[in-house]
PDB file of C-alpha atoms in Angstrom:
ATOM      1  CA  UNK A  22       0.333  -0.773 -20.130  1.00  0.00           C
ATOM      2  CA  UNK A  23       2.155   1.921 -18.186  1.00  0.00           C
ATOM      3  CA  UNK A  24       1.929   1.471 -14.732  1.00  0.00           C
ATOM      4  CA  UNK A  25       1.553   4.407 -12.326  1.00  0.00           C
ATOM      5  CA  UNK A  26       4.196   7.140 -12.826  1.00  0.00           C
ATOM      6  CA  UNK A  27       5.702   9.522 -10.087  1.00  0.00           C
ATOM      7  CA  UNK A  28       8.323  11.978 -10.106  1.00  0.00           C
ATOM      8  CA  UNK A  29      10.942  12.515  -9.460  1.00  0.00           C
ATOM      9  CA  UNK A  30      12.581   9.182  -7.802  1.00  0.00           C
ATOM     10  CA  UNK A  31      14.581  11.114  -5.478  1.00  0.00           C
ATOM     11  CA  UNK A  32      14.390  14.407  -4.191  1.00  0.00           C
ATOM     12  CA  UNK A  33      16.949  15.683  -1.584  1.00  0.00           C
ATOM     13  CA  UNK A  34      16.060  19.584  -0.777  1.00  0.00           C
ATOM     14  CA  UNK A  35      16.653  22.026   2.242  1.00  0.00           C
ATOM     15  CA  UNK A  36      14.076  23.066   5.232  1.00  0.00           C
ATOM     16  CA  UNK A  37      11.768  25.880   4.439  1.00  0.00           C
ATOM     17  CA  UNK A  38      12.167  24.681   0.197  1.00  0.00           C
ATOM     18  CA  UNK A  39       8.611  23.664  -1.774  1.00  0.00           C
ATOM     19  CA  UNK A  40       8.638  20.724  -2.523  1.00  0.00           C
ATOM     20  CA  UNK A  41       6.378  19.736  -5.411  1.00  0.00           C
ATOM     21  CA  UNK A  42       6.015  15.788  -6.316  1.00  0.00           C
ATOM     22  CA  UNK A  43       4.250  14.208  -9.284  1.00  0.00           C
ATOM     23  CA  UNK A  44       1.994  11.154 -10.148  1.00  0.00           C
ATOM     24  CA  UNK A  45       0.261  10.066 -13.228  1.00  0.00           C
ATOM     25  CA  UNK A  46      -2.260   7.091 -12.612  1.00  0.00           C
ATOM     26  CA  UNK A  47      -2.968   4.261 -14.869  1.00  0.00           C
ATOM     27  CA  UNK A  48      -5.187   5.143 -17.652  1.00  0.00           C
ATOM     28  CA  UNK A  49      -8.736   4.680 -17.391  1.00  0.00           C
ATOM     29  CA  UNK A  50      -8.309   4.572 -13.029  1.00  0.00           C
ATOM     30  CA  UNK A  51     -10.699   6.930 -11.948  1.00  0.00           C
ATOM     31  CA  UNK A  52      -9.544   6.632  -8.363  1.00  0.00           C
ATOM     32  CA  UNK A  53      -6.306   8.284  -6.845  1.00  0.00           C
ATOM     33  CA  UNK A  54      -4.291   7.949  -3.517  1.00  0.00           C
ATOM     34  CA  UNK A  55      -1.188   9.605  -1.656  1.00  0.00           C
ATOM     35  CA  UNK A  56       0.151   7.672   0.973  1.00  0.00           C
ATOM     36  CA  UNK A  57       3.870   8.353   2.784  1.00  0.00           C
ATOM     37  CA  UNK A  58       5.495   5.332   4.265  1.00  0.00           C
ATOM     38  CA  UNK A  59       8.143   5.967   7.409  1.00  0.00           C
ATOM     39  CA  UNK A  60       9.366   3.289   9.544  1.00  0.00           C
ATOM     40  CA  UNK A  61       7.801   5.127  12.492  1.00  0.00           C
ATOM     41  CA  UNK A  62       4.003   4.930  11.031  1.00  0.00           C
ATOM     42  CA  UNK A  63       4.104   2.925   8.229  1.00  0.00           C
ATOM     43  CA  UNK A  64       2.091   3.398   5.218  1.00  0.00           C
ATOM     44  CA  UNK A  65      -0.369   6.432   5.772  1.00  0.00           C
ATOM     45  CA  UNK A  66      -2.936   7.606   3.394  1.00  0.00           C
ATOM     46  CA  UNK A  67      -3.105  11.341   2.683  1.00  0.00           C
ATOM     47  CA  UNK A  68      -5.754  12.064   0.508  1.00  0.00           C
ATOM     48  CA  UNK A  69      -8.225  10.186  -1.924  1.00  0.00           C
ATOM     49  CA  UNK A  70      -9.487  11.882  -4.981  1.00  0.00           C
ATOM     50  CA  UNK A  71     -12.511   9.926  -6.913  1.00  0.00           C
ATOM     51  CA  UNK A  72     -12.862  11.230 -10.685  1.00  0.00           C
ATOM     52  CA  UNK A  73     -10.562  14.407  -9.818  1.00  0.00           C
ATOM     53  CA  UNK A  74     -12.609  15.336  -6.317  1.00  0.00           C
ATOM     54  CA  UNK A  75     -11.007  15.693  -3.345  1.00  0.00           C
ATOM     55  CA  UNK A  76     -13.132  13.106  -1.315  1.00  0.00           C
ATOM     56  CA  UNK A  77     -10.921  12.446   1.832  1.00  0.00           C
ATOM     57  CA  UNK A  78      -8.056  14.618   3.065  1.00  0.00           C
ATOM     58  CA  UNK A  79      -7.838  14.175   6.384  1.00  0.00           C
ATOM     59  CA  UNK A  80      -4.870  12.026   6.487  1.00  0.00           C
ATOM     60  CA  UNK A  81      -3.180  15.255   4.991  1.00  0.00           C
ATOM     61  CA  UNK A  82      -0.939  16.090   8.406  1.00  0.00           C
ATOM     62  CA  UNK A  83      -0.862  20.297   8.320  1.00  0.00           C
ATOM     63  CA  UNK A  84      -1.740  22.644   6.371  1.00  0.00           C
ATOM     64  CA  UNK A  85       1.623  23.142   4.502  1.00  0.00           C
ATOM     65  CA  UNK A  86       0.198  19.934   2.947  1.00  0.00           C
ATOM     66  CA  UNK A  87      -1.476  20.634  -0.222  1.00  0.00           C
ATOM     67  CA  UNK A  88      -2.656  18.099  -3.188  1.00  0.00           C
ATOM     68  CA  UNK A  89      -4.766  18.881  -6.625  1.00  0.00           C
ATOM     69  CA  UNK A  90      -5.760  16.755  -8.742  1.00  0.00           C
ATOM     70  CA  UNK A  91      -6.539  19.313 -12.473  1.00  0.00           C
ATOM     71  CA  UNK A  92      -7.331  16.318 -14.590  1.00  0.00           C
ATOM     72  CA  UNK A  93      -7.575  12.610 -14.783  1.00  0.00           C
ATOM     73  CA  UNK A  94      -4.092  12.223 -15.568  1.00  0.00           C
ATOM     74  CA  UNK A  95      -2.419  14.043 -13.190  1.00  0.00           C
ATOM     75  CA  UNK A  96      -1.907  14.827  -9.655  1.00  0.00           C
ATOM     76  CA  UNK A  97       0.555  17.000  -7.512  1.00  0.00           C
ATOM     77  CA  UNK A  98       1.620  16.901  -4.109  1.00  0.00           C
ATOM     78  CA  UNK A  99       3.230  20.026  -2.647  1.00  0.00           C
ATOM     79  CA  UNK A 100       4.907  20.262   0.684  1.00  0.00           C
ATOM     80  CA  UNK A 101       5.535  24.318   1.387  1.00  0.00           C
ATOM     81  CA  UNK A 102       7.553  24.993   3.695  1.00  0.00           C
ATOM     82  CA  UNK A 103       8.927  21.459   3.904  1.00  0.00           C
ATOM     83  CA  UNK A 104      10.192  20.295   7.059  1.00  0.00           C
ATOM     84  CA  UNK A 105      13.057  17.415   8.343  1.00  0.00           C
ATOM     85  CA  UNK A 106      10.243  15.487   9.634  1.00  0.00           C
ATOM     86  CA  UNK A 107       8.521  15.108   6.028  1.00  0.00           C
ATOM     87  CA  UNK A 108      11.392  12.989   4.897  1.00  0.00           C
ATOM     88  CA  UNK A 109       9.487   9.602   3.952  1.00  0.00           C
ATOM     89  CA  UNK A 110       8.583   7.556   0.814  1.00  0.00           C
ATOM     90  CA  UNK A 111       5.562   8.815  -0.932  1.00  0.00           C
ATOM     91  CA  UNK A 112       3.708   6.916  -2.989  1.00  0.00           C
ATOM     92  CA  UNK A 113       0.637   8.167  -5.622  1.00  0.00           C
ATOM     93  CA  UNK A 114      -1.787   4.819  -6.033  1.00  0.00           C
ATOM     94  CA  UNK A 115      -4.669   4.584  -8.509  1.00  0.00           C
ATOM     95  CA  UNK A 116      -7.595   2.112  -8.598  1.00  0.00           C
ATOM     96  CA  UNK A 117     -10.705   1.273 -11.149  1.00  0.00           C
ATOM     97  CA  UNK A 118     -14.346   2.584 -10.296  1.00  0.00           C
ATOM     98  CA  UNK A 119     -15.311  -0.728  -7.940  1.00  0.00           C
ATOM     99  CA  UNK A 120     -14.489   0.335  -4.390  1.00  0.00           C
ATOM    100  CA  UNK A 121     -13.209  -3.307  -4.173  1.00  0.00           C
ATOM    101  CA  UNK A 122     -10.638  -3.344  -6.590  1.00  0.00           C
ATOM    102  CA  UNK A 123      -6.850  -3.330  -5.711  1.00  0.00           C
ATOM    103  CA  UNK A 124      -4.879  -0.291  -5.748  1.00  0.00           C
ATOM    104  CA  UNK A 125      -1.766  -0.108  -7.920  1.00  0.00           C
ATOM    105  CA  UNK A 126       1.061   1.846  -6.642  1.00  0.00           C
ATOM    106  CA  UNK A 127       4.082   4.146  -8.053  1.00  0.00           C
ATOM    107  CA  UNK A 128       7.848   3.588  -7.700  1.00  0.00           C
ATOM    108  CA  UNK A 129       7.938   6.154  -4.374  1.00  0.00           C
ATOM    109  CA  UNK A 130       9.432   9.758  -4.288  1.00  0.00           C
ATOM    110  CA  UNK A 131      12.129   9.453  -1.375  1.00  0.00           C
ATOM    111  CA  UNK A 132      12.043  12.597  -0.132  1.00  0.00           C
ATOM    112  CA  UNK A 133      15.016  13.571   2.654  1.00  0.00           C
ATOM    113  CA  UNK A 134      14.663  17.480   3.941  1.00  0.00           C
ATOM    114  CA  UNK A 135      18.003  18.801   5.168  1.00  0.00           C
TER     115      UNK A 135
ATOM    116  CA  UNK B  15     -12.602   0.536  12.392  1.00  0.00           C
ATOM    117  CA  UNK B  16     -10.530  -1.911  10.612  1.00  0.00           C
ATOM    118  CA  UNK B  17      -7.418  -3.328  11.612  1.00  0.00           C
ATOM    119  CA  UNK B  18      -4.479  -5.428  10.276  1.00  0.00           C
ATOM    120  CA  UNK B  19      -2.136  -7.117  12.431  1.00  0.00           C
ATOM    121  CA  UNK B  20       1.178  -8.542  11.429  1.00  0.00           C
ATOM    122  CA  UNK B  21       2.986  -9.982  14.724  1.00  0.00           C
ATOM    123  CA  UNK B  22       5.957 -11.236  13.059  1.00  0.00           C
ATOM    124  CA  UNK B  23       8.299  -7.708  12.128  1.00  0.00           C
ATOM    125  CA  UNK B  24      11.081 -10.024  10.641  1.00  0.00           C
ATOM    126  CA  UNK B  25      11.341 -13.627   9.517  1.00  0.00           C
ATOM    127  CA  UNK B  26      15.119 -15.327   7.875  1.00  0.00           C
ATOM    128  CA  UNK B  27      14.604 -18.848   6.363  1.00  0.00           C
ATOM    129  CA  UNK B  28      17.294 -20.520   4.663  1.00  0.00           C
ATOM    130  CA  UNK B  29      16.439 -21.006   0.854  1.00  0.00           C
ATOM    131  CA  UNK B  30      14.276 -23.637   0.074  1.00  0.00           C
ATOM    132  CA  UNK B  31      12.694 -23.205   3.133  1.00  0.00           C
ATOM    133  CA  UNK B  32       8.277 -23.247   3.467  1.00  0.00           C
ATOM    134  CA  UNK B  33       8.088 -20.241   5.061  1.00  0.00           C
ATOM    135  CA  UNK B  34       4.057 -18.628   6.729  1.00  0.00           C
ATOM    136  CA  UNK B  35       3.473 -14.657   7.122  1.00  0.00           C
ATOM    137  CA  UNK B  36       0.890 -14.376   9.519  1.00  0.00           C
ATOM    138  CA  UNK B  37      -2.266 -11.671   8.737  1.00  0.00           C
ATOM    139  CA  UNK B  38      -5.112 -10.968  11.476  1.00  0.00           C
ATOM    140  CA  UNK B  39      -7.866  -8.234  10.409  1.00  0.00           C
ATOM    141  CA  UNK B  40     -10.654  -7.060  12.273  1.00  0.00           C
ATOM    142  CA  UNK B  41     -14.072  -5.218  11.007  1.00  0.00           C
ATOM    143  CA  UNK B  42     -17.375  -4.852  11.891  1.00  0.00           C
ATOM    144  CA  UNK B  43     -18.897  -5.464   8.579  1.00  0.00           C
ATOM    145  CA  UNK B  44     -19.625  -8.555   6.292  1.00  0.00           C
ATOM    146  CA  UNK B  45     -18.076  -7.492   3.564  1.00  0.00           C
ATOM    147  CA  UNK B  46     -14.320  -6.431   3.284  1.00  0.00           C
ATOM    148  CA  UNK B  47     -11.613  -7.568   1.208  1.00  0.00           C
ATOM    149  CA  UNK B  48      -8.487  -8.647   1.875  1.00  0.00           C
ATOM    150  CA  UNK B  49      -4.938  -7.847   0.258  1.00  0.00           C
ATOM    151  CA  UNK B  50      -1.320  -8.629   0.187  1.00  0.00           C
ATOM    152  CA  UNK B  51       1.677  -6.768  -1.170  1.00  0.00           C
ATOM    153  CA  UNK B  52       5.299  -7.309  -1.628  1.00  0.00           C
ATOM    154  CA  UNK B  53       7.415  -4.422  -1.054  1.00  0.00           C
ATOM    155  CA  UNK B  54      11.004  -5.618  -2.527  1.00  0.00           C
ATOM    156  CA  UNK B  55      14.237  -3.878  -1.597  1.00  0.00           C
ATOM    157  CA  UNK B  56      13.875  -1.677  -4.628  1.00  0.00           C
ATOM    158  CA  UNK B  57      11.108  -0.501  -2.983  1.00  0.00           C
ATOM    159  CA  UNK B  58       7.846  -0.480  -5.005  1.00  0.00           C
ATOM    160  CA  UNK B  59       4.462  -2.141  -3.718  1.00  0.00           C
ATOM    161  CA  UNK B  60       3.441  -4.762  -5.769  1.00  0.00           C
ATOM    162  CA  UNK B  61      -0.252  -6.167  -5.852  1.00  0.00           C
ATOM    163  CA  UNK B  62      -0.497 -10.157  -4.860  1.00  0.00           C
ATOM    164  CA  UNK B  63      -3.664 -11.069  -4.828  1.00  0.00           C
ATOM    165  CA  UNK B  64      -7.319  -9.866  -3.228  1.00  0.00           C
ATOM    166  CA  UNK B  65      -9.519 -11.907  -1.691  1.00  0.00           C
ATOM    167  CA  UNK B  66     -13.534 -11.305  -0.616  1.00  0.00           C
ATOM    168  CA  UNK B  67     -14.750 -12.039   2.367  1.00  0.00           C
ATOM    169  CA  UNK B  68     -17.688 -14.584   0.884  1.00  0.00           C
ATOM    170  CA  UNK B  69     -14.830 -16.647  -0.812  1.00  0.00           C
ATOM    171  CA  UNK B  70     -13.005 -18.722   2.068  1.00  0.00           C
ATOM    172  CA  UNK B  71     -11.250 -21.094  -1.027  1.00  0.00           C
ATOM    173  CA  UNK B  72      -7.582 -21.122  -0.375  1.00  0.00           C
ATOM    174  CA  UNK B  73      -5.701 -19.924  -3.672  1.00  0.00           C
ATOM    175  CA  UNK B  74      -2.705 -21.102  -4.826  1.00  0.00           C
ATOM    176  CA  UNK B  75      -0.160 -19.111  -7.575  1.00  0.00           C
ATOM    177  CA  UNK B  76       3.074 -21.323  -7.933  1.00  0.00           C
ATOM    178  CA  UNK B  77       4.710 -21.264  -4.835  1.00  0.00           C
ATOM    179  CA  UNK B  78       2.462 -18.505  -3.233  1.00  0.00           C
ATOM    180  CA  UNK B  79      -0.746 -19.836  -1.403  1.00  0.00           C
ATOM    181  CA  UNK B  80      -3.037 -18.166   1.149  1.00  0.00           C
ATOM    182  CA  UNK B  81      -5.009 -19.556   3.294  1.00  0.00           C
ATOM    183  CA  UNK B  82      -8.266 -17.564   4.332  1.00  0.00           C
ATOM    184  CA  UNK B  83     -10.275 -18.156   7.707  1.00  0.00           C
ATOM    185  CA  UNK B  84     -13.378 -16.221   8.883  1.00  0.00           C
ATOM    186  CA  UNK B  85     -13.373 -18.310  12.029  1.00  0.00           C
ATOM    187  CA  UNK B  86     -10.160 -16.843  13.161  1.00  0.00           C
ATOM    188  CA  UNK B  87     -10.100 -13.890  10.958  1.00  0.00           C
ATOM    189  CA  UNK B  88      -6.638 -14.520   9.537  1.00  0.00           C
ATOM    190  CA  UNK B  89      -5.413 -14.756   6.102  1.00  0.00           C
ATOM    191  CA  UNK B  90      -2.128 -16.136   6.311  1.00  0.00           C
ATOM    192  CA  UNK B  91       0.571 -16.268   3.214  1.00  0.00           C
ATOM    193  CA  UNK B  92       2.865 -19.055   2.521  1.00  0.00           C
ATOM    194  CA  UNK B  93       5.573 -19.438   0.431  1.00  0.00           C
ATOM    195  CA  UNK B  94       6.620 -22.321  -0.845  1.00  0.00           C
ATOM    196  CA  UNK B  95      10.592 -23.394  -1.513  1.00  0.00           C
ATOM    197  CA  UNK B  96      11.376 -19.799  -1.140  1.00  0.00           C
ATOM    198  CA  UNK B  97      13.861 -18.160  -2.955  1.00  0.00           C
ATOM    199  CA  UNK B  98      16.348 -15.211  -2.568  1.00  0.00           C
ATOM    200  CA  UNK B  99      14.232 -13.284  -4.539  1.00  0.00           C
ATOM    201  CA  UNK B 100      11.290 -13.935  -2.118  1.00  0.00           C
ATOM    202  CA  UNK B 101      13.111 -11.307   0.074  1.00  0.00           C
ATOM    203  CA  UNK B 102      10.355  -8.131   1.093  1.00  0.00           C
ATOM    204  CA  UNK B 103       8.590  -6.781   2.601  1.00  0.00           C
ATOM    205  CA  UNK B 104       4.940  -8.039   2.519  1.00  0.00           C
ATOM    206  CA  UNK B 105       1.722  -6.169   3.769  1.00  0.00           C
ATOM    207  CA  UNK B 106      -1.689  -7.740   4.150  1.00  0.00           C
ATOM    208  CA  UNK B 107      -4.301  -4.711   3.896  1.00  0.00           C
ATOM    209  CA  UNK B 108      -8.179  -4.424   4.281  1.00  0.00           C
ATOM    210  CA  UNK B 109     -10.343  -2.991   3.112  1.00  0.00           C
ATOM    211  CA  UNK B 110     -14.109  -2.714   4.329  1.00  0.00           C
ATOM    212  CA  UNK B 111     -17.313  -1.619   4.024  1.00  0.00           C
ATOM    213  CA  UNK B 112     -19.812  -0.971   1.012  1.00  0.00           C
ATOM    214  CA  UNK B 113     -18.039   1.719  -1.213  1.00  0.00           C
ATOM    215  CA  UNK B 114     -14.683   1.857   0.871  1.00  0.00           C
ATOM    216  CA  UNK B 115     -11.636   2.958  -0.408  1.00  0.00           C
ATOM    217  CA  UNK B 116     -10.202   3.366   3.221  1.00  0.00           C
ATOM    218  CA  UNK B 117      -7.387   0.205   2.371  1.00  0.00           C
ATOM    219  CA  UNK B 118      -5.295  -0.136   5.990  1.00  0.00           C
ATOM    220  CA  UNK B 119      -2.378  -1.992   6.139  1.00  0.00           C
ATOM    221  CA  UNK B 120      -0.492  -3.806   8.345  1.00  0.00           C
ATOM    222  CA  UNK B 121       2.886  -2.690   9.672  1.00  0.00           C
ATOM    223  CA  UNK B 122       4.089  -5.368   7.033  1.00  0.00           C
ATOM    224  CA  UNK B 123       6.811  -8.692   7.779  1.00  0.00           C
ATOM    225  CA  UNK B 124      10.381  -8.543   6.499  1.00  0.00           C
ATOM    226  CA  UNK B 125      11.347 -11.725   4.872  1.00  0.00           C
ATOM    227  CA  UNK B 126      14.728 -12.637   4.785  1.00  0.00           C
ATOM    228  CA  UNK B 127      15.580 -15.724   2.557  1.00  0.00           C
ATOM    229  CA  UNK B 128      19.605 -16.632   3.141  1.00  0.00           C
ATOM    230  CA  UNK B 129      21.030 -18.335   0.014  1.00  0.00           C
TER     231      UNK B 129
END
């Protein structure tokens, strides 16, 4: 089985640039999570989405934060404009319907804004 | 609220070396789960095991056991004979609560092992 998919790996852009990243959870995971990992605050959640819905974004820091979720296959995360103080790891995570299950996590984006 | 404490930031142990990664959690409710992950240099987060907080039987995989008490609230990790390749970071993470999805992690403990 695949595991979760992001893209892309790396992503290296300029302040003020959109920055749009990519996850595809395991098949059959009905839950999704963004987190973004920085040695300042560790691993932060940004958003949960439960069978597509938007269920929790407040971990989403401003407003040039945006995520969708159009199917159950794939998810965006869009950073517009994107600023030097974005540069982390992001991470897409899915899970199986039980609230108790363990999530399983993408490879990272490593984002650095110029 | 839930919290995960990891007091030790970095630990080096000479191969072959036992080696403990210390987890304290706090919550409120009765029933939470428990979680560890190893974050290797490459830098993905892999699962390691989950735990409930009704099952207080220690677990053992190969040279990974963990050790879970209610009475201190810990669930500590230990590695047996580590290896080179035992080198991460590892995150214990919580979750708790009927129907959470809230998981919080700790700020994680970067093993070193030294050939």
């Amino acid at each position: 089985d695949a595991g979760v998919i992001q893209s892309p790996r790396h992503e290296v852009t300029e302040m003020g640039q959109e920055v749009t990243l990519r996850c595809k959870p395991i098949s059959g995971h009905n839950s999704l999570f963004w987190y973004r990992q920085t040695m300042m605050r560790g691993l932060e959640l940004l958003i949960y989405f439960n069978n597509n819905v938007p269920i929790d974004d407040s971990g989403m820091p401003e407003d040039r934060f945006s995520a969708k979720m159009p199917n159950a296959s794939f998810s965006t995360l869009k950073i517009q404009p994107s600023e030097p103080r974005d540069s982390a790891v992001y991470f897409c995570a899915s899970r199986k319907e039980e609230s108790y299950n363990e999530q399983f996590f993408g490879p990272g984006t490593r984002l650095t804004v110029l | 609220a839930q919290k995960v404490t990891q007091a030790q930031t970095e630990i080096s142990v000479v191969e072959k070396e036992d080696v403990t990664l210390d987890c304290v959690y706090e919550t409120r409710d009765t029933t939470y789960y428990l979680f560890w992950y190893k974050q290797p240099p490459s830098g993905e987060l892999v699962f390691l095991i989950r735990r409930n907080s009704f099952d207080e039987q220690n677990e053992i995989s190969g040279r990974y056991s963990w050790n879970f008490q209610k009475s201190t609230s810990s669930f500590n990790f230990t590695i047996t004979a580590s290896q080179v390749v035992d080198s991460a970071v590892y995150f214990c993470g919580i979750y708790s609560g009927a129907g959470s999805y809230q998981l919080t992690f700790g700020k994680g403990t970067k093993l070193s092992v030294i050939p």
